[in-house]
Backbone as CSV, one residue per row, in Angstrom:
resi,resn,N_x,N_y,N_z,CA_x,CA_y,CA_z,C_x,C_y,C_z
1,UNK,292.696,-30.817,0.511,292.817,-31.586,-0.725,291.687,-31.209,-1.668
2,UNK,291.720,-31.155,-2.721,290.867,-30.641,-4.021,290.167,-31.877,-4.563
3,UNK,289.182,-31.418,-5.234,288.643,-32.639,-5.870,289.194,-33.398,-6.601
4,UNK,290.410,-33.122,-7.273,291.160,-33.819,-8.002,291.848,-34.334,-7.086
5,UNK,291.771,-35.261,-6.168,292.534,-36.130,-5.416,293.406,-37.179,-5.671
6,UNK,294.142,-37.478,-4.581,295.228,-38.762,-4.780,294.290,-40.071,-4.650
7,UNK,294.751,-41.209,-5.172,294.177,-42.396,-5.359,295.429,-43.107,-5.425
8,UNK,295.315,-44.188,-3.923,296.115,-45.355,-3.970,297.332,-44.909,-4.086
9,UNK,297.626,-44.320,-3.339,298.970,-43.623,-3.417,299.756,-42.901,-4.453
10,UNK,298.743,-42.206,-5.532,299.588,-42.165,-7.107,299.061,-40.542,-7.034
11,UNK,300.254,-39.398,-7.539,299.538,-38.222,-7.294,299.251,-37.996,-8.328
12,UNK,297.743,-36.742,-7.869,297.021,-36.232,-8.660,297.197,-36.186,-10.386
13,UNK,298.509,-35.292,-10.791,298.261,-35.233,-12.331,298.371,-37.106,-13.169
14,UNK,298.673,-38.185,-12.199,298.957,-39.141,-12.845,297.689,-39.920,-12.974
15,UNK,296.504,-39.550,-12.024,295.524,-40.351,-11.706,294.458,-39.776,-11.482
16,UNK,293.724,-38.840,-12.159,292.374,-38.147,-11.971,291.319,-38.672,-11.175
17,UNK,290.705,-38.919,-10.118,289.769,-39.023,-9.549,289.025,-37.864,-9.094
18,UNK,287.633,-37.971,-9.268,286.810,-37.061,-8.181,285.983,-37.657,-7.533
19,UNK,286.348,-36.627,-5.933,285.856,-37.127,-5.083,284.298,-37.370,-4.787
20,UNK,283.203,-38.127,-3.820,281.830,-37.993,-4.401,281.291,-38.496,-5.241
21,UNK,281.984,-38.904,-6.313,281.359,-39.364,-7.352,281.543,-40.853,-7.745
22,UNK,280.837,-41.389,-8.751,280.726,-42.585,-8.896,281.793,-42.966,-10.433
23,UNK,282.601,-41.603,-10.707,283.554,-41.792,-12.090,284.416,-42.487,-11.510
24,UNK,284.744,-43.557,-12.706,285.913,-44.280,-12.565,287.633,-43.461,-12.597
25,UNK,288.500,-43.854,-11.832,289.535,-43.094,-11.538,290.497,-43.077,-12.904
26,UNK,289.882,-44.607,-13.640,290.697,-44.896,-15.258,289.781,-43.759,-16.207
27,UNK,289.025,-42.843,-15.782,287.856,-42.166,-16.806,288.912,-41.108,-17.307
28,UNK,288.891,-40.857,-18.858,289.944,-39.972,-19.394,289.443,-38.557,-19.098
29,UNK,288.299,-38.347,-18.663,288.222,-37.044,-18.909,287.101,-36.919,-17.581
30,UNK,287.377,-36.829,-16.860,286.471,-36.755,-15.332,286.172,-35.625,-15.290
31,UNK,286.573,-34.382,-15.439,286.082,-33.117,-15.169,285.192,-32.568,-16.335
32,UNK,285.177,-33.577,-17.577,283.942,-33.403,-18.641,282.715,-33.517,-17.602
33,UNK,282.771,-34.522,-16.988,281.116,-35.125,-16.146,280.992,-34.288,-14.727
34,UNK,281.347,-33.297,-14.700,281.246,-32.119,-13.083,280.420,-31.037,-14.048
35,UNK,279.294,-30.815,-13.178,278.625,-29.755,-13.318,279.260,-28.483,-13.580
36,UNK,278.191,-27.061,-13.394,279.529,-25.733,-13.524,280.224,-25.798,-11.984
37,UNK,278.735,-26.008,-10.676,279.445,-25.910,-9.486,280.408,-26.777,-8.880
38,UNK,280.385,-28.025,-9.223,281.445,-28.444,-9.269,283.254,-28.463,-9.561
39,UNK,282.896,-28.189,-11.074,284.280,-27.703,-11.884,284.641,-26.483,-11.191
40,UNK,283.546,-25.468,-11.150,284.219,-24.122,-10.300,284.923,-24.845,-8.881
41,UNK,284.323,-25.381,-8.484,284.643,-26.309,-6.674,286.324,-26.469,-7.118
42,UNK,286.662,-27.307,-8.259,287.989,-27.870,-8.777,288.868,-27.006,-8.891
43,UNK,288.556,-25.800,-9.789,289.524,-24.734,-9.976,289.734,-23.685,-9.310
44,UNK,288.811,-23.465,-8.550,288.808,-22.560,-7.369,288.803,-22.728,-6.212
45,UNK,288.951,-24.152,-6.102,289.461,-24.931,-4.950,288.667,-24.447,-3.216
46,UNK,287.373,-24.570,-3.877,286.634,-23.107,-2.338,284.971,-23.526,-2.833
47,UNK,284.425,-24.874,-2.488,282.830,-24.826,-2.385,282.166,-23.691,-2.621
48,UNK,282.727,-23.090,-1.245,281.281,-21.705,-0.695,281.635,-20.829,-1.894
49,UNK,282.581,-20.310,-2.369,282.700,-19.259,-3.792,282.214,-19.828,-4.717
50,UNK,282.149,-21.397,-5.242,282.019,-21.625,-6.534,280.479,-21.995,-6.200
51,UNK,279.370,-22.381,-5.269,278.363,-22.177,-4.786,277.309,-20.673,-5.244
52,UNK,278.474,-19.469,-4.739,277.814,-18.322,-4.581,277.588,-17.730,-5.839
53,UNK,278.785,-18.181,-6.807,279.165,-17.723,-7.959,278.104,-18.253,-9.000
54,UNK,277.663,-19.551,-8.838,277.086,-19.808,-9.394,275.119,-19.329,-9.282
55,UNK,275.174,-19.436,-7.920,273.978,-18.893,-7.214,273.360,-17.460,-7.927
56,UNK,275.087,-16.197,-8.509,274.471,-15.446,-8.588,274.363,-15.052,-10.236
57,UNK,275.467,-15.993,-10.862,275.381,-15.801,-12.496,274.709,-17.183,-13.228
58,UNK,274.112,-18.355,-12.915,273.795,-19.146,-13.323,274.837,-20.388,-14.232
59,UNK,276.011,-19.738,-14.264,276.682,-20.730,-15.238,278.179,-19.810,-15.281
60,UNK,278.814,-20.754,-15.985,280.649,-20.884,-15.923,280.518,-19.861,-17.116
61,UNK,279.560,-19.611,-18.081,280.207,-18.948,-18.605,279.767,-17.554,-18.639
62,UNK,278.205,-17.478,-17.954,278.171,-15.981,-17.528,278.852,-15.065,-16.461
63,UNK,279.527,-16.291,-15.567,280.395,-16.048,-14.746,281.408,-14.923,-15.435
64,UNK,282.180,-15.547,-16.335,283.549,-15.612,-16.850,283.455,-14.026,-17.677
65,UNK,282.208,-14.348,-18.268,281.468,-12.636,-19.204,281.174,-11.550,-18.187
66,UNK,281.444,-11.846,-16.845,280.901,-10.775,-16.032,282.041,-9.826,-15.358
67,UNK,281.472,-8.287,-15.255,282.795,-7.577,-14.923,283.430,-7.867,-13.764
68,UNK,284.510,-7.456,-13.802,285.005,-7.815,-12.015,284.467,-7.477,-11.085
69,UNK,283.831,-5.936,-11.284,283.212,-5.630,-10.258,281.653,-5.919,-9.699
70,UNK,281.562,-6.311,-10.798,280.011,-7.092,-10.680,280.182,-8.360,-9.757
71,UNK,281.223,-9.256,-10.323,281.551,-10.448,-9.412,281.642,-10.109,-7.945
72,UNK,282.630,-9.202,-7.776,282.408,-8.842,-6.520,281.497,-7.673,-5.832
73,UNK,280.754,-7.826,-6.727,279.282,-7.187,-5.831,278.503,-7.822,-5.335
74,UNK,278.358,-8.886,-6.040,277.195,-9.913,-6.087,277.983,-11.213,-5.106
75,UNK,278.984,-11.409,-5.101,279.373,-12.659,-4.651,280.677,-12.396,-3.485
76,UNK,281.111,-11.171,-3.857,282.324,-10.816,-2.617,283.405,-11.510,-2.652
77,UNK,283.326,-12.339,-4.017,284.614,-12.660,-4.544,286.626,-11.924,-4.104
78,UNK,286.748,-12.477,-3.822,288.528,-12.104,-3.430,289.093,-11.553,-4.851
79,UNK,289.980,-10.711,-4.763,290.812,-10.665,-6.309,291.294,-11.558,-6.477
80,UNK,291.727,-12.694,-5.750,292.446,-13.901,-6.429,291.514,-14.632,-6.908
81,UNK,290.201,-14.647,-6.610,289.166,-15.236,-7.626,288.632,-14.530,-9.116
82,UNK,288.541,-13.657,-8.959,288.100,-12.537,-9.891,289.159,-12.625,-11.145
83,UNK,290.585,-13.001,-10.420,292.053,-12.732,-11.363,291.855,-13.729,-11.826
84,UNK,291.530,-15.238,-11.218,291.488,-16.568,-11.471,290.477,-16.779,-13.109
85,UNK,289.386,-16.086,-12.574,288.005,-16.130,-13.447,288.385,-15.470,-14.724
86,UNK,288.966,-14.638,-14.826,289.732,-13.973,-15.776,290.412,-14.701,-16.970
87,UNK,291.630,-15.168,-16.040,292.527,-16.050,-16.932,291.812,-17.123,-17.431
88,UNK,290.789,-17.804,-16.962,290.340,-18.777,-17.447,289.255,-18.023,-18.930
89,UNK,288.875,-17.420,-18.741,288.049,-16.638,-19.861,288.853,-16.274,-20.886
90,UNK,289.798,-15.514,-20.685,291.364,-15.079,-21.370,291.731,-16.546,-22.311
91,UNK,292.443,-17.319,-21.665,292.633,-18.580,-22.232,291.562,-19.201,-23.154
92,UNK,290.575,-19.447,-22.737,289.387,-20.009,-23.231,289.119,-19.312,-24.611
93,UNK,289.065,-17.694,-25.175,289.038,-16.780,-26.021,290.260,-16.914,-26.763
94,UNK,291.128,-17.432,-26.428,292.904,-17.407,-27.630,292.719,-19.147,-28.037
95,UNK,292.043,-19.633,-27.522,291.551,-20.958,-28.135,290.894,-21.267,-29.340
96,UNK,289.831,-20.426,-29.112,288.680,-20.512,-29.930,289.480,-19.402,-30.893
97,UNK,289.805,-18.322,-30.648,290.754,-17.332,-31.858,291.416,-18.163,-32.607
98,UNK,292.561,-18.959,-31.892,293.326,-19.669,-32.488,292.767,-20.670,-33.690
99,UNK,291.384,-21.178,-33.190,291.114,-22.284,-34.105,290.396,-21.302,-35.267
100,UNK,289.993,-19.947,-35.622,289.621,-19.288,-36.568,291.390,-18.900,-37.291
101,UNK,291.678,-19.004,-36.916,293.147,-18.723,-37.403,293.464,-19.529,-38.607
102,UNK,293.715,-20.627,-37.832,293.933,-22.226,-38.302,293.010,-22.259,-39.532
103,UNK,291.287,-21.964,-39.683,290.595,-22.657,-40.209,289.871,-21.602,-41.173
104,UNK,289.269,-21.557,-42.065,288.270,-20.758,-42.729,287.014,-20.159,-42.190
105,UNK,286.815,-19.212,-41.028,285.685,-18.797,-40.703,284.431,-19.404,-41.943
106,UNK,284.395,-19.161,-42.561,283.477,-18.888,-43.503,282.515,-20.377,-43.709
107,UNK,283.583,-21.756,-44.359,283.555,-22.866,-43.963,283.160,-23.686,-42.839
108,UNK,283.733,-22.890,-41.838,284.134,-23.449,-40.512,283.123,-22.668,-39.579
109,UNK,281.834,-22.732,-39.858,280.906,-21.701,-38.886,280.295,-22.421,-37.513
110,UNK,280.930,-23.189,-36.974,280.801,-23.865,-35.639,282.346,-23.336,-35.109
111,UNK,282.995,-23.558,-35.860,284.457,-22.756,-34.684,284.323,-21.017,-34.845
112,UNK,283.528,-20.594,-35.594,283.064,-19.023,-35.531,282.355,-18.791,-35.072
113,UNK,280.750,-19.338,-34.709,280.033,-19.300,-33.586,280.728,-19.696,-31.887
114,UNK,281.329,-20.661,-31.773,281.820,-20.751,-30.548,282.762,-19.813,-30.271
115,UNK,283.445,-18.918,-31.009,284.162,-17.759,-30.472,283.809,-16.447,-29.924
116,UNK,282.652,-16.522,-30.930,281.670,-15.050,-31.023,280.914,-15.633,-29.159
117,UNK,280.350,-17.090,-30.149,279.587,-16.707,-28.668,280.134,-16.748,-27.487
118,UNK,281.199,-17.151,-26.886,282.527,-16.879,-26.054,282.678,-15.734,-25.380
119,UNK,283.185,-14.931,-26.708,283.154,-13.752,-26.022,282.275,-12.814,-26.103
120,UNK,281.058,-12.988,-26.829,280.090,-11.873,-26.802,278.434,-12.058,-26.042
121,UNK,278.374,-13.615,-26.468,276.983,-14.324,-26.087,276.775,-13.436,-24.696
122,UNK,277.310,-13.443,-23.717,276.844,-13.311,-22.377,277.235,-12.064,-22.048
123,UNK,278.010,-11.193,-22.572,277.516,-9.902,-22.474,276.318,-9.402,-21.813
124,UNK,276.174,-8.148,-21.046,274.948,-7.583,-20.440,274.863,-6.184,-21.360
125,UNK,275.597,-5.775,-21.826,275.579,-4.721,-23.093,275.732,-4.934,-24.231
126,UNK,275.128,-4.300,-25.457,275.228,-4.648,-26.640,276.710,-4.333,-27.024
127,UNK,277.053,-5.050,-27.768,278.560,-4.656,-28.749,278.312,-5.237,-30.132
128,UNK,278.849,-4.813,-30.865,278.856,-4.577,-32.279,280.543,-5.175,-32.730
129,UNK,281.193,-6.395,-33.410,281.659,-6.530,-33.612,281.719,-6.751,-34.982
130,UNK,283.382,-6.765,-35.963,282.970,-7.132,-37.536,284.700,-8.140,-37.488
131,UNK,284.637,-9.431,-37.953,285.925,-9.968,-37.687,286.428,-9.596,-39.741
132,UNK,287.819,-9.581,-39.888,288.462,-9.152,-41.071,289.064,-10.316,-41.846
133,UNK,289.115,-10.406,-43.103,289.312,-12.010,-43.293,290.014,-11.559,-44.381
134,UNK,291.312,-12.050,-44.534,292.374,-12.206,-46.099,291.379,-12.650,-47.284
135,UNK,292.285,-12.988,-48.191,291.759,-13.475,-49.592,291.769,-14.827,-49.135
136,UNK,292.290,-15.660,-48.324,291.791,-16.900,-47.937,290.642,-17.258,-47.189
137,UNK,290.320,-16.294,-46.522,289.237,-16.378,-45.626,289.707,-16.773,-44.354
138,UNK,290.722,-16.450,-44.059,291.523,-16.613,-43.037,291.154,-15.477,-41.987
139,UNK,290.811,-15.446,-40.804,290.753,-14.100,-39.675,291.930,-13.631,-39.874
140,UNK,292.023,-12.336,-40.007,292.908,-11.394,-40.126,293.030,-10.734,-38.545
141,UNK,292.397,-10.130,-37.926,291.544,-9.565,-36.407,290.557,-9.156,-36.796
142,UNK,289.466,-9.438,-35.227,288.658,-8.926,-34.763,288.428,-7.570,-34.368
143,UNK,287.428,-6.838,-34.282,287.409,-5.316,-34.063,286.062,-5.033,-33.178
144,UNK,285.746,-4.437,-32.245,284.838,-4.263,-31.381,284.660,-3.030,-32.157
145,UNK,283.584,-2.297,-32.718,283.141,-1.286,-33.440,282.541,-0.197,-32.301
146,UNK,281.681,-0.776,-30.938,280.373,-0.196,-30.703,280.389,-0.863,-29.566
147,UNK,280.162,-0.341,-28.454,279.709,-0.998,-27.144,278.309,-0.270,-26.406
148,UNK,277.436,-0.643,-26.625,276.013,0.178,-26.435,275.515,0.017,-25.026
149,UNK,274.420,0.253,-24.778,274.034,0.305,-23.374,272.897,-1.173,-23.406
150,UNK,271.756,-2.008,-23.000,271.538,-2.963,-22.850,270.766,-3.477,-24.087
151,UNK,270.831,-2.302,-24.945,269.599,-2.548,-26.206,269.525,-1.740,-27.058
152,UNK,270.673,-1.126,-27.398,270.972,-0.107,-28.212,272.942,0.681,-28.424
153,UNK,273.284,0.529,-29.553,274.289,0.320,-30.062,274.513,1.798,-31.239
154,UNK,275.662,2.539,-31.550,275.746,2.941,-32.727,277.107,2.887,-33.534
155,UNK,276.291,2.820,-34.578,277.841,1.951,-35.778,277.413,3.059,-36.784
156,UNK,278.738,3.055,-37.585,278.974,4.100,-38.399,279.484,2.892,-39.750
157,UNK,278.640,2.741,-40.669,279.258,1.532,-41.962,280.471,2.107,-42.816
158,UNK,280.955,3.371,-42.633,281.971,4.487,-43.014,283.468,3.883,-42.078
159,UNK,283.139,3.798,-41.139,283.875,3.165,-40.341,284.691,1.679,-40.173
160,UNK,283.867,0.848,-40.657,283.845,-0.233,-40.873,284.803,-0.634,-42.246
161,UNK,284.247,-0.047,-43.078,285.059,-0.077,-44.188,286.614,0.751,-44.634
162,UNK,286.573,1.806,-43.749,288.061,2.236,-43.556,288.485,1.353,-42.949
163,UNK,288.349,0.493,-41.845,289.169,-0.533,-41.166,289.349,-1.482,-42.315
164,UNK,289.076,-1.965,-42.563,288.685,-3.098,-43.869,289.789,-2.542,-44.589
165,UNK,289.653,-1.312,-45.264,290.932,-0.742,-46.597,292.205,-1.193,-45.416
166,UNK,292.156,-0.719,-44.458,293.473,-0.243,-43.970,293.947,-2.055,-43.508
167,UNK,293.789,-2.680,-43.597,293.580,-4.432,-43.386,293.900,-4.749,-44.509
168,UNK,293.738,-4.482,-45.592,293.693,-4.890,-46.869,292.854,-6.500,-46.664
169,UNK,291.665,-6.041,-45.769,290.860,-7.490,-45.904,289.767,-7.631,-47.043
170,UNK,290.015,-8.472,-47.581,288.609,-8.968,-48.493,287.569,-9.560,-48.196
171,UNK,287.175,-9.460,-47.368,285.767,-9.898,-46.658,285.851,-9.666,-45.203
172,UNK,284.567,-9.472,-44.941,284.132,-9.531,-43.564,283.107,-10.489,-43.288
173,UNK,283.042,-10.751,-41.588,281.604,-11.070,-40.948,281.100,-10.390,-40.106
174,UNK,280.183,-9.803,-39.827,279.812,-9.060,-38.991,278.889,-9.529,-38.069
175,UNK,279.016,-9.140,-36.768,278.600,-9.831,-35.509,278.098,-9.360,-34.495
176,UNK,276.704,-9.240,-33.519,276.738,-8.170,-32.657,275.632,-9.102,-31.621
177,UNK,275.706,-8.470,-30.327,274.688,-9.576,-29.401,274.052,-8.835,-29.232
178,UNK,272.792,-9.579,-28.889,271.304,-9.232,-27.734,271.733,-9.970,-26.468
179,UNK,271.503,-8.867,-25.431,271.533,-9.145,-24.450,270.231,-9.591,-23.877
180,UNK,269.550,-9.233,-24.731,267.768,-9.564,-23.970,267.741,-11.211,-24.524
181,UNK,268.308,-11.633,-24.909,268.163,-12.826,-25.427,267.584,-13.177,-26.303
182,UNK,266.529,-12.506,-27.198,266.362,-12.848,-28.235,267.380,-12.413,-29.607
183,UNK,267.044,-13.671,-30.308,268.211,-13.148,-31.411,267.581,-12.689,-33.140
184,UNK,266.528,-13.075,-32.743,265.921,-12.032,-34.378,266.265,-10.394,-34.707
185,UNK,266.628,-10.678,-35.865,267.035,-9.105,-36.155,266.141,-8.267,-36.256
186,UNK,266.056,-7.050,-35.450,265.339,-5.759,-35.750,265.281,-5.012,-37.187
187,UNK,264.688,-4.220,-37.451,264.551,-3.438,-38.199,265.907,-3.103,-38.370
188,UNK,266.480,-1.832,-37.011,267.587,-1.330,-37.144,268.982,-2.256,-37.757
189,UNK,268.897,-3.471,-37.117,269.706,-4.779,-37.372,269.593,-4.564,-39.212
190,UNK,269.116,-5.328,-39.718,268.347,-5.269,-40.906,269.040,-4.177,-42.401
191,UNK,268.425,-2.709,-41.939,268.817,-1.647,-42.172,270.397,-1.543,-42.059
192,UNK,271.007,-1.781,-40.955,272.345,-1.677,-41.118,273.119,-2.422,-41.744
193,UNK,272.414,-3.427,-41.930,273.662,-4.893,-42.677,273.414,-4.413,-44.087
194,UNK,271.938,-3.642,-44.453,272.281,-3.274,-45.630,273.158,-1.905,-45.986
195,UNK,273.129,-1.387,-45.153,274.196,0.063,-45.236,275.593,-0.609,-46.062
196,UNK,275.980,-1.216,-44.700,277.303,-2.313,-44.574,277.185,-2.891,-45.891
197,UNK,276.681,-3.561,-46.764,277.081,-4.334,-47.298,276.923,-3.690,-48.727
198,UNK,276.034,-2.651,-49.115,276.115,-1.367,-50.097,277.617,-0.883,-50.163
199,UNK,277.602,-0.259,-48.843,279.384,-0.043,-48.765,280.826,-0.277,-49.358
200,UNK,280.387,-1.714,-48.875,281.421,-2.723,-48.815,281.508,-3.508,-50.131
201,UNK,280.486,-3.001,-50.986,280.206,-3.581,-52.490,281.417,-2.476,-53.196
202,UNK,281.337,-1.047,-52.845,281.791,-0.438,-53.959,282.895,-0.924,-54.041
203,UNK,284.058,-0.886,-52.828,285.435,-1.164,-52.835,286.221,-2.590,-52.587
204,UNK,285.049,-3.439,-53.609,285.462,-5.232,-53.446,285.316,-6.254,-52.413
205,UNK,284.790,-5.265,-51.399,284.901,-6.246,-50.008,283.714,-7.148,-50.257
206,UNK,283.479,-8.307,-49.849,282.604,-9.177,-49.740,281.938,-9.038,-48.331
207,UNK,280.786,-9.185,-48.169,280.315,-9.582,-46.623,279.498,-11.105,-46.580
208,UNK,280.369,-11.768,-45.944,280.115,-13.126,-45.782,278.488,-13.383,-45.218
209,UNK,278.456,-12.749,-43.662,277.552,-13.136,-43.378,277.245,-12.027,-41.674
210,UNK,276.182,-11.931,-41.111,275.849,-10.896,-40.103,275.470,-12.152,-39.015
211,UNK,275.930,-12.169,-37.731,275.417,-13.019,-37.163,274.750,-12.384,-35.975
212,UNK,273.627,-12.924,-35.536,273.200,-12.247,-34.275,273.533,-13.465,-32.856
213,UNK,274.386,-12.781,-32.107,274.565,-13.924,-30.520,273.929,-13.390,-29.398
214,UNK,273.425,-14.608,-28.877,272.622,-14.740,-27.542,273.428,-15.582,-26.906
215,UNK,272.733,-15.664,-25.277,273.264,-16.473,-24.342,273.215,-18.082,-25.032
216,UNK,272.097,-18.739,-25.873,272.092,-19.405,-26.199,271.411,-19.941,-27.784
217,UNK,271.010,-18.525,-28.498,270.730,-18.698,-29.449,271.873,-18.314,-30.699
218,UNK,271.088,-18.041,-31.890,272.231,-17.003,-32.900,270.989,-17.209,-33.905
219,UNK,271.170,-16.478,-34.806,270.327,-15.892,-35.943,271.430,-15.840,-37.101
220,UNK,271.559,-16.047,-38.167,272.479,-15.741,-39.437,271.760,-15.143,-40.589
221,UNK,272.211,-14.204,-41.041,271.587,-13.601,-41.879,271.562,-14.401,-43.638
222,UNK,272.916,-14.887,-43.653,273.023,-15.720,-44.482,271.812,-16.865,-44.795
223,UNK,271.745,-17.522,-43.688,271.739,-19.032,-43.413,269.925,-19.015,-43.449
224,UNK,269.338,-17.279,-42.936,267.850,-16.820,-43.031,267.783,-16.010,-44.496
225,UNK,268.597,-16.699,-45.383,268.520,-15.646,-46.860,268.218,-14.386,-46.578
């Protein structure tokens, strides 16, 4: 039986309880108040994995950012865990897409940080992303430009802006992580947003804003004039 157990004879999806704990079984949202090792315990239905998993990435969501084969280097994870860890990351990323869809990146820079940092924050390599935005400011897609090695990246601003024509997008944001965890922009950082945004002047494009993501920070270039 899983932590989401039966209570008083009523099954599981009708009556949330977890086991261990002191949440009430009427609590709307019980798996809000479970730790990561816990919740992993719930969905992966296996202590000792969601234990190890956590033991060796610190959290649900560096977990989820980590390659498969890393998972199972470090933890000896099964493919049905690895596949599991996946879909949940997968899902979790068309969520947060979805709500940039719906909403005005630009406006809306808490549902654009939680996407970026989603899928990029916990990265162990740098990547270089630039998302494409209509005349509404609507996400058009995302584009991975650059996938670098732990601290070093190369982008071409020539590049960037042919994607852009061929989009017929009118603005961009541009986005890229530190894996070392700090999120102040370098020199190189710096230098390039101005390439980018020289560029992107001649042929109408706007550039909204450059964000830098960490495991738990972000930097805006905007928001730091």
């Amino acid at each position: 039986m899983t932590k989401i157990a039966q209570a008083r004879g009523v099954a599981e999806p009708m009556l949330p309880f977890i086991e261990g704990t002191a949440i009430s079984p009427f609590d709307p949202n019980p798996l809000g108040r479970l730790n990561d090792e816990d919740l992993l315990d719930v969905y992966l239905d296996d202590p000792n994995q969601a234990r190890l998993l956590i033991e060796a990435f610190g959290s649900i969501a560096a977990i989820t950012a980590a390659e498969p084969a890393e998972i199972v280097r470090r933890t000896h994870a099964s493919p049905e865990t690895v596949r599991a860890l996946k879909v949940a990351r997968e899902m979790t990323l068309r969520i947060t897409k979805a709500d940039l869809r719906k909403r005005s990146p630009v406006t809306s820079f808490t549902e654009l940080l939680a996407h970026l940092r989603v899928q990029y924050g916990h990265s162990i390599v740098e990547q270089f992303v630039v998302l494409f935005l209509d005349n509404r400011n609507h996400l058009i897609t995302d584009h991975v430009f650059s996938v670098g090695t732990v601290d070093h990246t190369f982008v071409y601003p020539r590049e960037v802006i042919r994607r852009a024509l061929e989009l017929a997008a009118k603005s961009i944001v541009i986005c890229h992580n530190h894996p070392s965890g700090a999120s102040d922009p370098s020199k190189a950082d710096i230098e390039l947003t101005k390439e980018i945004v020289a560029a992107a002047k001649i042929f109408g494009i706007a550039v909204h804003d450059h964000v830098i993501i960490t495991r738990g920070q972000h930097y805006s270039f905007k928001s730091n004039g």
